[in-house]
PDB file of C-alpha atoms and ligand atoms in Angstrom:
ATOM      1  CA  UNK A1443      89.424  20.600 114.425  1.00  0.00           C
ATOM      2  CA  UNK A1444      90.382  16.719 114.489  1.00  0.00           C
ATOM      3  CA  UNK A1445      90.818  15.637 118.304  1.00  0.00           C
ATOM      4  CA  UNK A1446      94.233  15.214 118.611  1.00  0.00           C
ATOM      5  CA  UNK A1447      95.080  18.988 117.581  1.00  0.00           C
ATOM      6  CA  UNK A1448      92.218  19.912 119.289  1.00  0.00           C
ATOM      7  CA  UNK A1449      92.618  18.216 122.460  1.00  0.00           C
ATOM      8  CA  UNK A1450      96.522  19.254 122.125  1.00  0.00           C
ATOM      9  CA  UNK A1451      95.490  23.375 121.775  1.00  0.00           C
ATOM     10  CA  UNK A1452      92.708  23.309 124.035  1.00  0.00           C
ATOM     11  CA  UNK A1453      94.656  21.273 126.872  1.00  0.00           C
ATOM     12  CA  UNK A1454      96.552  24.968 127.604  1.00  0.00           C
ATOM     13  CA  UNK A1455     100.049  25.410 128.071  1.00  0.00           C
ATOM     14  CA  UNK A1456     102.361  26.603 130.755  1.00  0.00           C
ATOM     15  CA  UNK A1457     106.405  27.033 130.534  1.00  0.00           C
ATOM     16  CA  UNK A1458     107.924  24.727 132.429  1.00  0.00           C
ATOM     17  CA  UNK A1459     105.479  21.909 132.458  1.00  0.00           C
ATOM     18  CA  UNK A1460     106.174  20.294 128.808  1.00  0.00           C
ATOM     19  CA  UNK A1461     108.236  17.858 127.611  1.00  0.00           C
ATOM     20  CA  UNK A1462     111.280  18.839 126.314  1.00  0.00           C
ATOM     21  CA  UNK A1463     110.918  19.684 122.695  1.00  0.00           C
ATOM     22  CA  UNK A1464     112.870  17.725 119.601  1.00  0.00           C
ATOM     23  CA  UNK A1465     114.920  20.916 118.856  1.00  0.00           C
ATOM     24  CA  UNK A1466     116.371  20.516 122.650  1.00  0.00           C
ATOM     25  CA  UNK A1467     116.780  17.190 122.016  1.00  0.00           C
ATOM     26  CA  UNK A1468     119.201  18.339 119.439  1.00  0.00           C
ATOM     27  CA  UNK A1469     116.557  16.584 116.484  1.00  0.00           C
ATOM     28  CA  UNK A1470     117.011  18.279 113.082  1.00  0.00           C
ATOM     29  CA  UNK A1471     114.402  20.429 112.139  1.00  0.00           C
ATOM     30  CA  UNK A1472     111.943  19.828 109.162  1.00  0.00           C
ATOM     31  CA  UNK A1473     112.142  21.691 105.600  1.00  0.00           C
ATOM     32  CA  UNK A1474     111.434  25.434 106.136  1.00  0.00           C
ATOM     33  CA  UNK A1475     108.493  24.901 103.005  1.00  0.00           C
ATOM     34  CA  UNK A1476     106.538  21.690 102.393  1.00  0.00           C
ATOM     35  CA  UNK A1477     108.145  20.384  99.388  1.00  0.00           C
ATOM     36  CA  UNK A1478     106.264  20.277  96.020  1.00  0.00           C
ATOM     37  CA  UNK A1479     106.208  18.064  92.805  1.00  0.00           C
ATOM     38  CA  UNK A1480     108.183  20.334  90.475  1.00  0.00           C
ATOM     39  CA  UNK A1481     106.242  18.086  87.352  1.00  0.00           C
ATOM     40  CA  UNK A1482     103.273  20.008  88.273  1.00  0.00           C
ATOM     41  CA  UNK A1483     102.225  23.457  86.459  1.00  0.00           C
ATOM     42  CA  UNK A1484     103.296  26.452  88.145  1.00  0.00           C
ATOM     43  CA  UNK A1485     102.535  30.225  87.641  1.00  0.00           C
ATOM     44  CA  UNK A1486     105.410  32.415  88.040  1.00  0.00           C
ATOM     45  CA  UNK A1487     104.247  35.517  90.046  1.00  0.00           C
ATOM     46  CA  UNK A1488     106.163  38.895  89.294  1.00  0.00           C
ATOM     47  CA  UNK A1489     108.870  39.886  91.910  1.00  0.00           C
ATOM     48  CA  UNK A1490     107.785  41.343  94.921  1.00  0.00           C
ATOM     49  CA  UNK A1491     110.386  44.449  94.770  1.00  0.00           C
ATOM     50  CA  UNK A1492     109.236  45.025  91.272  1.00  0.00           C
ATOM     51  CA  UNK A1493     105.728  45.999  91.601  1.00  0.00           C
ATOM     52  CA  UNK A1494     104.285  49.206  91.292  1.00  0.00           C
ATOM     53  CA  UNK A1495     101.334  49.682  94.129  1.00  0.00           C
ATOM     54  CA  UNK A1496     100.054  53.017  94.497  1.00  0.00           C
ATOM     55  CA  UNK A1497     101.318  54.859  97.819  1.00  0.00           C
ATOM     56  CA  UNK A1498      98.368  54.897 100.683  1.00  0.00           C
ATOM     57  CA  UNK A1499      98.607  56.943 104.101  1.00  0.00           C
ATOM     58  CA  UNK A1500      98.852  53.891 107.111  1.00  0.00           C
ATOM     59  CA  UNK A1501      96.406  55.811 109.356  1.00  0.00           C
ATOM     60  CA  UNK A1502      93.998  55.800 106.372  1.00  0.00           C
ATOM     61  CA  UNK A1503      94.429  52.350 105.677  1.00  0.00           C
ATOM     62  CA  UNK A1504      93.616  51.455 109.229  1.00  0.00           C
ATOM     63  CA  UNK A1505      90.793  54.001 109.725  1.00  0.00           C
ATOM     64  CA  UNK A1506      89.194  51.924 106.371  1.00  0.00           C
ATOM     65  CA  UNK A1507      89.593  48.496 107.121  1.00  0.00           C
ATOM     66  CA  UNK A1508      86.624  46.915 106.966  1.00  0.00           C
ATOM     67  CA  UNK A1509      85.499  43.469 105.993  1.00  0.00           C
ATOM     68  CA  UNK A1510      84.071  43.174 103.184  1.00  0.00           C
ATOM     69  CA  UNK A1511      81.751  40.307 101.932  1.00  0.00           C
ATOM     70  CA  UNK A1512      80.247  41.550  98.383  1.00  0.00           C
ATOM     71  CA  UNK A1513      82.502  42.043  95.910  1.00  0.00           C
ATOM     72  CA  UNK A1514      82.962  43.906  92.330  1.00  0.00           C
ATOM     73  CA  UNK A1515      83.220  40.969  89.901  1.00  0.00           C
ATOM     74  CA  UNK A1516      86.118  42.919  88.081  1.00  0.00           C
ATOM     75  CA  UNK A1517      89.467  40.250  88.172  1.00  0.00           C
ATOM     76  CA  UNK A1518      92.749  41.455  90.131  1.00  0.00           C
ATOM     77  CA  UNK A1519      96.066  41.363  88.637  1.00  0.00           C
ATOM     78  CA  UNK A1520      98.750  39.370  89.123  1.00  0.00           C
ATOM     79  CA  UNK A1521     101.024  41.690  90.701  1.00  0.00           C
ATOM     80  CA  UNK A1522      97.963  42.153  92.865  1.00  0.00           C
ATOM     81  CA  UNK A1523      97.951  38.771  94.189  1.00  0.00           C
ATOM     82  CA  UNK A1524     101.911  38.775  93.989  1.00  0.00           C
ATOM     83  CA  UNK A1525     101.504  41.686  96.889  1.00  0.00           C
ATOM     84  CA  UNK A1526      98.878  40.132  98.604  1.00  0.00           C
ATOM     85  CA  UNK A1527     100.533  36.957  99.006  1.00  0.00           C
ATOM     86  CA  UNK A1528     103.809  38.685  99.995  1.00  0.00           C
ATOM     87  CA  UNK A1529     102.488  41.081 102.352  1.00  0.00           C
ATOM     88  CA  UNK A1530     100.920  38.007 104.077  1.00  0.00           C
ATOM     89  CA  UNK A1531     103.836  35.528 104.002  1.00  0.00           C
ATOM     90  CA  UNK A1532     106.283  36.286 101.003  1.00  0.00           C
ATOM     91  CA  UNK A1533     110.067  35.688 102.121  1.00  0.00           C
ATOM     92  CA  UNK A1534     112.413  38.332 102.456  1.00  0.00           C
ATOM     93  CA  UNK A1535     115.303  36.144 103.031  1.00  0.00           C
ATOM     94  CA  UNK A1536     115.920  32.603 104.024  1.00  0.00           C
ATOM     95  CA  UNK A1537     118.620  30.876 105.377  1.00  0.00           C
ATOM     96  CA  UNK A1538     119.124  27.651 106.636  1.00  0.00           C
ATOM     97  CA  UNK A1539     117.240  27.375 109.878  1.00  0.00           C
ATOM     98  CA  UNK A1540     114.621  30.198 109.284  1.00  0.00           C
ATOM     99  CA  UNK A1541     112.832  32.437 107.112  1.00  0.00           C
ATOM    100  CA  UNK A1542     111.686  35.944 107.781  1.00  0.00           C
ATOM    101  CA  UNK A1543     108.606  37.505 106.361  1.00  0.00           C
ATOM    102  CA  UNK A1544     106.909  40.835 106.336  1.00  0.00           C
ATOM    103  CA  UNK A1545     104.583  39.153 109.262  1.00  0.00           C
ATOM    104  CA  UNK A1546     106.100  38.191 112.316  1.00  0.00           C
ATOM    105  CA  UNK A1547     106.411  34.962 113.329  1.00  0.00           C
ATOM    106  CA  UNK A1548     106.943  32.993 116.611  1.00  0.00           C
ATOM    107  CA  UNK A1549     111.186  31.980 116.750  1.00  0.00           C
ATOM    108  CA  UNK A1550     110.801  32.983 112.711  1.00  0.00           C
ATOM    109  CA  UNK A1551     109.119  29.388 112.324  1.00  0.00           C
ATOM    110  CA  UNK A1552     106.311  30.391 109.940  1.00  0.00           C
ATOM    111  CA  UNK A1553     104.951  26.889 110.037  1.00  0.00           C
ATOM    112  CA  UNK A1554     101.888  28.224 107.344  1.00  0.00           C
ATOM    113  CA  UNK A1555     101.491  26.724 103.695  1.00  0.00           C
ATOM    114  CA  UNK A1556      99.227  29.054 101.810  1.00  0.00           C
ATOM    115  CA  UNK A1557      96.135  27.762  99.435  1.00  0.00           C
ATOM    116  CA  UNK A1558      94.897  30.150  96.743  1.00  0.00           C
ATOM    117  CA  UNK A1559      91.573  29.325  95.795  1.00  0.00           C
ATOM    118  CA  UNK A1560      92.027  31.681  92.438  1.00  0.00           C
ATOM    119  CA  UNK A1561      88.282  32.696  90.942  1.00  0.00           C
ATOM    120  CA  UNK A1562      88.871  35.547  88.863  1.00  0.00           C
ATOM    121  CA  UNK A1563      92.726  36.571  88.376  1.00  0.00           C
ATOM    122  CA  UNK A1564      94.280  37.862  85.238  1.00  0.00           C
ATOM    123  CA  UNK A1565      97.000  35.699  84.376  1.00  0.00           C
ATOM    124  CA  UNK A1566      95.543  32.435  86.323  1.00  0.00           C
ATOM    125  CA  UNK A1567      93.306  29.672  85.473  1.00  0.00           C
ATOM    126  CA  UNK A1568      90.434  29.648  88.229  1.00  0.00           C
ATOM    127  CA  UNK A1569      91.485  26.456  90.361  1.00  0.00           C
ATOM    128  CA  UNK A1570      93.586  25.784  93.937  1.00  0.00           C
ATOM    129  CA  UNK A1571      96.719  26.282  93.941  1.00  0.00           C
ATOM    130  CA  UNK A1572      99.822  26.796  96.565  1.00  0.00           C
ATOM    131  CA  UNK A1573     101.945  29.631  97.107  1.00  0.00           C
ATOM    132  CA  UNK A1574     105.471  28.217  97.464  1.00  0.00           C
ATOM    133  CA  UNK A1575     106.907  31.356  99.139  1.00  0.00           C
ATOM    134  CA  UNK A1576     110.661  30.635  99.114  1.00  0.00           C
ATOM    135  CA  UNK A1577     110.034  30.750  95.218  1.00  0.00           C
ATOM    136  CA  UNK A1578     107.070  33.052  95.538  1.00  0.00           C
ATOM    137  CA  UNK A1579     105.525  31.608  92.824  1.00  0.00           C
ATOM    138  CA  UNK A1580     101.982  29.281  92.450  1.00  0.00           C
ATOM    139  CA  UNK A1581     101.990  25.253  91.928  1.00  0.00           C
ATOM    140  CA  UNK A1582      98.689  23.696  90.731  1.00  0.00           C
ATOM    141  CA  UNK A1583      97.285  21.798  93.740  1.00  0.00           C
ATOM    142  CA  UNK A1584      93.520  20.868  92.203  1.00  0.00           C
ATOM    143  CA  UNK A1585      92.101  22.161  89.120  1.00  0.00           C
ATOM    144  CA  UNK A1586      88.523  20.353  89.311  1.00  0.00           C
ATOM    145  CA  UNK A1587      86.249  22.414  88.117  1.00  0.00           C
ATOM    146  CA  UNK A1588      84.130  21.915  91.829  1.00  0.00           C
ATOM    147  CA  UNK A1589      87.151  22.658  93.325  1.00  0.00           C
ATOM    148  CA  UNK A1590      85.270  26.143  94.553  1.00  0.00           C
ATOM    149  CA  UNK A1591      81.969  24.441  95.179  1.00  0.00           C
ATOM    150  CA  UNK A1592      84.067  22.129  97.210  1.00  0.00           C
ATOM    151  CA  UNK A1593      85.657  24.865  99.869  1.00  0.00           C
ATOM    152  CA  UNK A1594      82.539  26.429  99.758  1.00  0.00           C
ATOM    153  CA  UNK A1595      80.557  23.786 101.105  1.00  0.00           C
ATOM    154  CA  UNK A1596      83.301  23.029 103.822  1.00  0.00           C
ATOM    155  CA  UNK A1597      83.099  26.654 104.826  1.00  0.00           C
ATOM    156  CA  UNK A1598      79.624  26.664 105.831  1.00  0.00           C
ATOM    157  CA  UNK A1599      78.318  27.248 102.313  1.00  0.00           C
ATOM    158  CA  UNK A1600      79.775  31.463 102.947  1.00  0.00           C
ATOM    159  CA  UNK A1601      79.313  32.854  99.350  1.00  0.00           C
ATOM    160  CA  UNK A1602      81.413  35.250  99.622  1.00  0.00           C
ATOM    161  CA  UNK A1603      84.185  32.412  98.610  1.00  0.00           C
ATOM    162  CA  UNK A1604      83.667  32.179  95.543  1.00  0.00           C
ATOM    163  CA  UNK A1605      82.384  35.490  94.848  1.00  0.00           C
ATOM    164  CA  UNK A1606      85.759  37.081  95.426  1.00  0.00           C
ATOM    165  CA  UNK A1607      88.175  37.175  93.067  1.00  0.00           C
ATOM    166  CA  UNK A1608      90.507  34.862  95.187  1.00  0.00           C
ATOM    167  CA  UNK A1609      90.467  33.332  98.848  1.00  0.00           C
ATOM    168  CA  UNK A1610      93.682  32.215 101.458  1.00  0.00           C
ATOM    169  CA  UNK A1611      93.770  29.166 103.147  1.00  0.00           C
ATOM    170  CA  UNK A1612      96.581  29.323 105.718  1.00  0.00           C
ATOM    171  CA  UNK A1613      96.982  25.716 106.804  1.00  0.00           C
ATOM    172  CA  UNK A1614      99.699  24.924 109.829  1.00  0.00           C
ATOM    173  CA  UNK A1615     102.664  22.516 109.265  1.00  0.00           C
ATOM    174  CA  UNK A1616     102.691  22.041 113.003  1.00  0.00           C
ATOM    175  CA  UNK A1617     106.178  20.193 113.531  1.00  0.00           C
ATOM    176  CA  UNK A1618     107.555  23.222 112.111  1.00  0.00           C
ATOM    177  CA  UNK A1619     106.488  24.985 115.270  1.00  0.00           C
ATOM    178  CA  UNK A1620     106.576  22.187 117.799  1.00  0.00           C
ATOM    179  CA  UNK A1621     109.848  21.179 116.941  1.00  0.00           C
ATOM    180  CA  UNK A1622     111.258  24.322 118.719  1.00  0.00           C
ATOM    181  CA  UNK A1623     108.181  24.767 120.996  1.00  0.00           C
ATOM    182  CA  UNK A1624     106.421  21.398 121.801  1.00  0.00           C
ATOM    183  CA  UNK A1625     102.476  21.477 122.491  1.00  0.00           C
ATOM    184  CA  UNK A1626     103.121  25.547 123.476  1.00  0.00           C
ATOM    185  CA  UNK A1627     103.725  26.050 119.268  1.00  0.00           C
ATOM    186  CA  UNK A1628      99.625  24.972 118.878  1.00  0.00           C
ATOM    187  CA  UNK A1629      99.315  28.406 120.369  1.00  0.00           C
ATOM    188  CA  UNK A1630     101.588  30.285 118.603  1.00  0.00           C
ATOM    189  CA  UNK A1631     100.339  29.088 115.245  1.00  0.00           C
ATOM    190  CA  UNK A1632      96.895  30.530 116.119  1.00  0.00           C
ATOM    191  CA  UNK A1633      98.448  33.807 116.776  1.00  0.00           C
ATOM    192  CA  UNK A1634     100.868  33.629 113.623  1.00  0.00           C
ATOM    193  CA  UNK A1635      97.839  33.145 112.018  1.00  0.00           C
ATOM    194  CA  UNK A1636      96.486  36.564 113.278  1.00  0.00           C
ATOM    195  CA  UNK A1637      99.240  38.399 111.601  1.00  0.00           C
ATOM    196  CA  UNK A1638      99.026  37.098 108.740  1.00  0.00           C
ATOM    197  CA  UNK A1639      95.364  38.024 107.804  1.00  0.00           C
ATOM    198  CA  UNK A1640      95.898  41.705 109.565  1.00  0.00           C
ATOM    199  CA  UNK A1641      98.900  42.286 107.150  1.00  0.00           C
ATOM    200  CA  UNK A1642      96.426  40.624 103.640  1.00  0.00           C
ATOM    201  CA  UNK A1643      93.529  43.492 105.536  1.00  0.00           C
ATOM    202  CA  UNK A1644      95.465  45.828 105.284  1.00  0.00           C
ATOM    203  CA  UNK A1645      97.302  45.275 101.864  1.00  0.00           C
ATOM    204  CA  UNK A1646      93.730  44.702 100.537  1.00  0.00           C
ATOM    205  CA  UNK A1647      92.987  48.492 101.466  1.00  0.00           C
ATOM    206  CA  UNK A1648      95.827  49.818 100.072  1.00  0.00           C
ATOM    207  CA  UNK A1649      95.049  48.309  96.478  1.00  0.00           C
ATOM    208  CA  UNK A1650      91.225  49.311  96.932  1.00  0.00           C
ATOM    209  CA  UNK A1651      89.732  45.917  97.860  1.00  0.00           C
ATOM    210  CA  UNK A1652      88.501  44.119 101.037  1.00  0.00           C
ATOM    211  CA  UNK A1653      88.872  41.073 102.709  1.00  0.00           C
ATOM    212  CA  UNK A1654      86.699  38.715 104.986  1.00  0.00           C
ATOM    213  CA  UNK A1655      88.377  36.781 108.052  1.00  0.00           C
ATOM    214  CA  UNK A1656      86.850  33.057 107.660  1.00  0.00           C
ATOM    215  CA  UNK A1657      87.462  30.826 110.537  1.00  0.00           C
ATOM    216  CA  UNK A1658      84.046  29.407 110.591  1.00  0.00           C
ATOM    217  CA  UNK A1659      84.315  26.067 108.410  1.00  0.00           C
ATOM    218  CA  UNK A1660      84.254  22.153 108.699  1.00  0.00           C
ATOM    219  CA  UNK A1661      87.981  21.375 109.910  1.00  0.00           C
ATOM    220  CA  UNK A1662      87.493  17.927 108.475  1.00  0.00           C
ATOM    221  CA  UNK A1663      85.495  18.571 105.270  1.00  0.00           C
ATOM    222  CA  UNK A1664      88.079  21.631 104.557  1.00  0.00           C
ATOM    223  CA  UNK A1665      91.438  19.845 105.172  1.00  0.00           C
ATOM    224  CA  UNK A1666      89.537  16.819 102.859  1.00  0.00           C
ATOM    225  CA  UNK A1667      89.415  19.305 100.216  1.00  0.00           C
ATOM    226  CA  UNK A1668      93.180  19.798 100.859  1.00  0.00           C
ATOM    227  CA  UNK A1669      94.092  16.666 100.698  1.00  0.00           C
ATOM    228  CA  UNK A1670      95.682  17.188 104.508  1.00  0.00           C
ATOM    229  CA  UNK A1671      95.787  14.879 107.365  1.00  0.00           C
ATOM    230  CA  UNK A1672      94.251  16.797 110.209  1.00  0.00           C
ATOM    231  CA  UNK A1673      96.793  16.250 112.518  1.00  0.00           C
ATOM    232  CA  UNK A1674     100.389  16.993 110.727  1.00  0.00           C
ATOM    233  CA  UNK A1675      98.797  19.794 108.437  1.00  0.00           C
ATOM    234  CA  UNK A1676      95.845  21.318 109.217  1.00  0.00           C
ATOM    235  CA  UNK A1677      93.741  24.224 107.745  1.00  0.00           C
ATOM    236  CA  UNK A1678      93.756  27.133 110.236  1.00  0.00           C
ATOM    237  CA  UNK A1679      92.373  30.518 109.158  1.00  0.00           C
ATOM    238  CA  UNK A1680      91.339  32.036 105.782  1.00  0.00           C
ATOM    239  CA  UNK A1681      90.838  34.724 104.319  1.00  0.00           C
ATOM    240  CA  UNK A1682      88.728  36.111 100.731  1.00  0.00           C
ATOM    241  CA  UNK A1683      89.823  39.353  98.933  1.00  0.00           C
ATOM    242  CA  UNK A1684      87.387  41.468  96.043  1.00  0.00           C
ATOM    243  CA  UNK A1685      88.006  44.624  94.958  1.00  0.00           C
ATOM    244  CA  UNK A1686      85.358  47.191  96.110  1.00  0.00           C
ATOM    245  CA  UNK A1687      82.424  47.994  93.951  1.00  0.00           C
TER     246      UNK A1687
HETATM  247  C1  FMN B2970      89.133  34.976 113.858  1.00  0.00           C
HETATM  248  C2  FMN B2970      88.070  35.537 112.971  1.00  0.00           C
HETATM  249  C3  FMN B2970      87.208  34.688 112.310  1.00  0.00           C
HETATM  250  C4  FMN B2970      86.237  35.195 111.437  1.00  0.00           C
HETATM  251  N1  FMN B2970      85.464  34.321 110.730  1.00  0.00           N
HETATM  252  C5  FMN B2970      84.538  34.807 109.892  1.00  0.00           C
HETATM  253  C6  FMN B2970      83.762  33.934 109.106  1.00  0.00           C
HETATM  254  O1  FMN B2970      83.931  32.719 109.114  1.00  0.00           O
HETATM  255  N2  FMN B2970      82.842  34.480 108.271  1.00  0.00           N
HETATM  256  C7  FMN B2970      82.641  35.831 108.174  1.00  0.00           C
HETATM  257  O2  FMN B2970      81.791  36.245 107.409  1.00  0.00           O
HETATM  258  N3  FMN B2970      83.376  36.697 108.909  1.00  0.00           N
HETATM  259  C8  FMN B2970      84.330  36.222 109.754  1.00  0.00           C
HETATM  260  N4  FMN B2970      85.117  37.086 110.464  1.00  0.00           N
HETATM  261  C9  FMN B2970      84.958  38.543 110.283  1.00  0.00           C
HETATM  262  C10 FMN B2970      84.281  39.188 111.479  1.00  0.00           C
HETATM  263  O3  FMN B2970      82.919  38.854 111.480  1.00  0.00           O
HETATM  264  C11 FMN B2970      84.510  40.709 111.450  1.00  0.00           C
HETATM  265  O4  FMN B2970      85.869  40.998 111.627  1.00  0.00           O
HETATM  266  C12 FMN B2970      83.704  41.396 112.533  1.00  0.00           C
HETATM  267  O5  FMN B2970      82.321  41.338 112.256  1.00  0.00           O
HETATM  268  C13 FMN B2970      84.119  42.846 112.726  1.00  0.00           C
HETATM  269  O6  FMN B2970      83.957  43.584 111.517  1.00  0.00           O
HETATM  270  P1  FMN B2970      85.162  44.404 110.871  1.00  0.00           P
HETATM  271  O7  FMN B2970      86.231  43.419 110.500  1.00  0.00           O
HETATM  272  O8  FMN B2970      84.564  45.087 109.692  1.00  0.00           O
HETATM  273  O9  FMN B2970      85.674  45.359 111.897  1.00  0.00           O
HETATM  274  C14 FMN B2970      86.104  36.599 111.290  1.00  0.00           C
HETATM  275  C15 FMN B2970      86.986  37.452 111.938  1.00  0.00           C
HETATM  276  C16 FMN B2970      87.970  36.938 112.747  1.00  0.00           C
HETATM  277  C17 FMN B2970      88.951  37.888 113.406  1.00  0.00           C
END
């Protein structure tokens, strides 16, 4: 993690002994989605409500979950991913001061951008892309043919990246937390993050794949290969999913 996030997180937080934050200070609060260039190519992903997954029993589901690091190479679908991504941070509704999810979220900031790292999806060209959840569709972020090489390397060179059919980068647009919560939001992001890989776990069982947790990667090298600052957007947690052999 660059220093200043770092030393900002790591610095520990009580109530009562930060500075005021901007939303107290009556300062307006960013864009509930990092924008996007709407030149760029997008992939529309099939409506949430409209998919078709097959029923699963919760207690199985939990009793399952497993991570899983080898992978059939057979693609997913579309409406796959279109669950996956929406059990993990698709919008349910949206006004104008928050959003709310099927994850919780700390004051309903959800202050995550998710990267797809698509390898092997019917209906997508392998490549990084963003899920811009208000519209729950994809934008093309970096279609370089390294481009999974690339996170690869800055995730301590874990194969199972590119060996899934697709991988979830959660990366933190912090002033979307801070703004209501000053340096205590650092925190809450980490635990945001939480639910949102617990929720793509257990999605991932009900459609008969698995998923791997991957904190363990370059902060620099990985937010270089997002094109991110370090300190204003940051990659934070992420996740791959493969269907079972
Ligand atoms: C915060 C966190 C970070 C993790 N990072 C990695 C990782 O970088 N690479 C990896 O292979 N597994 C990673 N894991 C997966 C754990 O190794 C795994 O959850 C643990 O071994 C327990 O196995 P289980 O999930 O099957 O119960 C991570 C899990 C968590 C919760």
């Amino acid at each position: 993690m660059s220093s200043g996030i770092g030393n900002e997180f790591m610095r520990g937080t009580r109530i009562g002994v930060q500075p005021e934050p901007d939303q107290q200070k009556g300062l307006s609060p960013p864009p509930l989605q990092r924008p996007y260039d709407p030149s760029r190519p997008t992939v529309a992903l099939p409506k949430a409500a409209n998919l078709v997954i097959p029923p699963a029993d919760l207690r199985t589901i939990m009793a399952q979950r497993r991570t899983l690091r080898d992978y059939a190479r057979t693609p997913l679908t579309l409406d796959e991913l279109s669950f996956l991504l929406w059990c993990c941070q698709g919008v349910q509704s949206a006004d104008d001061n928050r959003t709310l999810r099927p994850v919780p979220s700390a004051g309903a900031r959800h202050a995550f951008e998710t990267y797809v790292l698509v390898n092997n999806i019917v209906g997508a060209a392998p490549g990084l892309y963003r899920f811009v959840a208000l519209e729950h569709l994809l934008v093309e972020e970096n279609m370089a043919v390294t481009i999974a090489d690339d996170v690869v390397k800055a995730c301590r060179n874990q194969r199972q990246i590119k060996a899934a059919a697709v991988a979830l980068i959660w990366t933190a647009d912090a002033y979307r937390m801070t703004h209501r919560y000053g340096e205590r939001g650092y925190r809450y992001l980490h635990l945001d993050a939480g639910h949102a890989c617990q929720n793509l776990y257990l999605a991932a069982e009900a459609l008969g794949c698995g998923v791997c947790a991957i904190a363990a990667f370059d902060d620099d090298a990985l937010n270089g290969v997002l094109g991110l600052d370090g300190e204003s957007q940051f990659a934070l947690y992420a996740a791959t999913v493969g269907r079972r052999k």
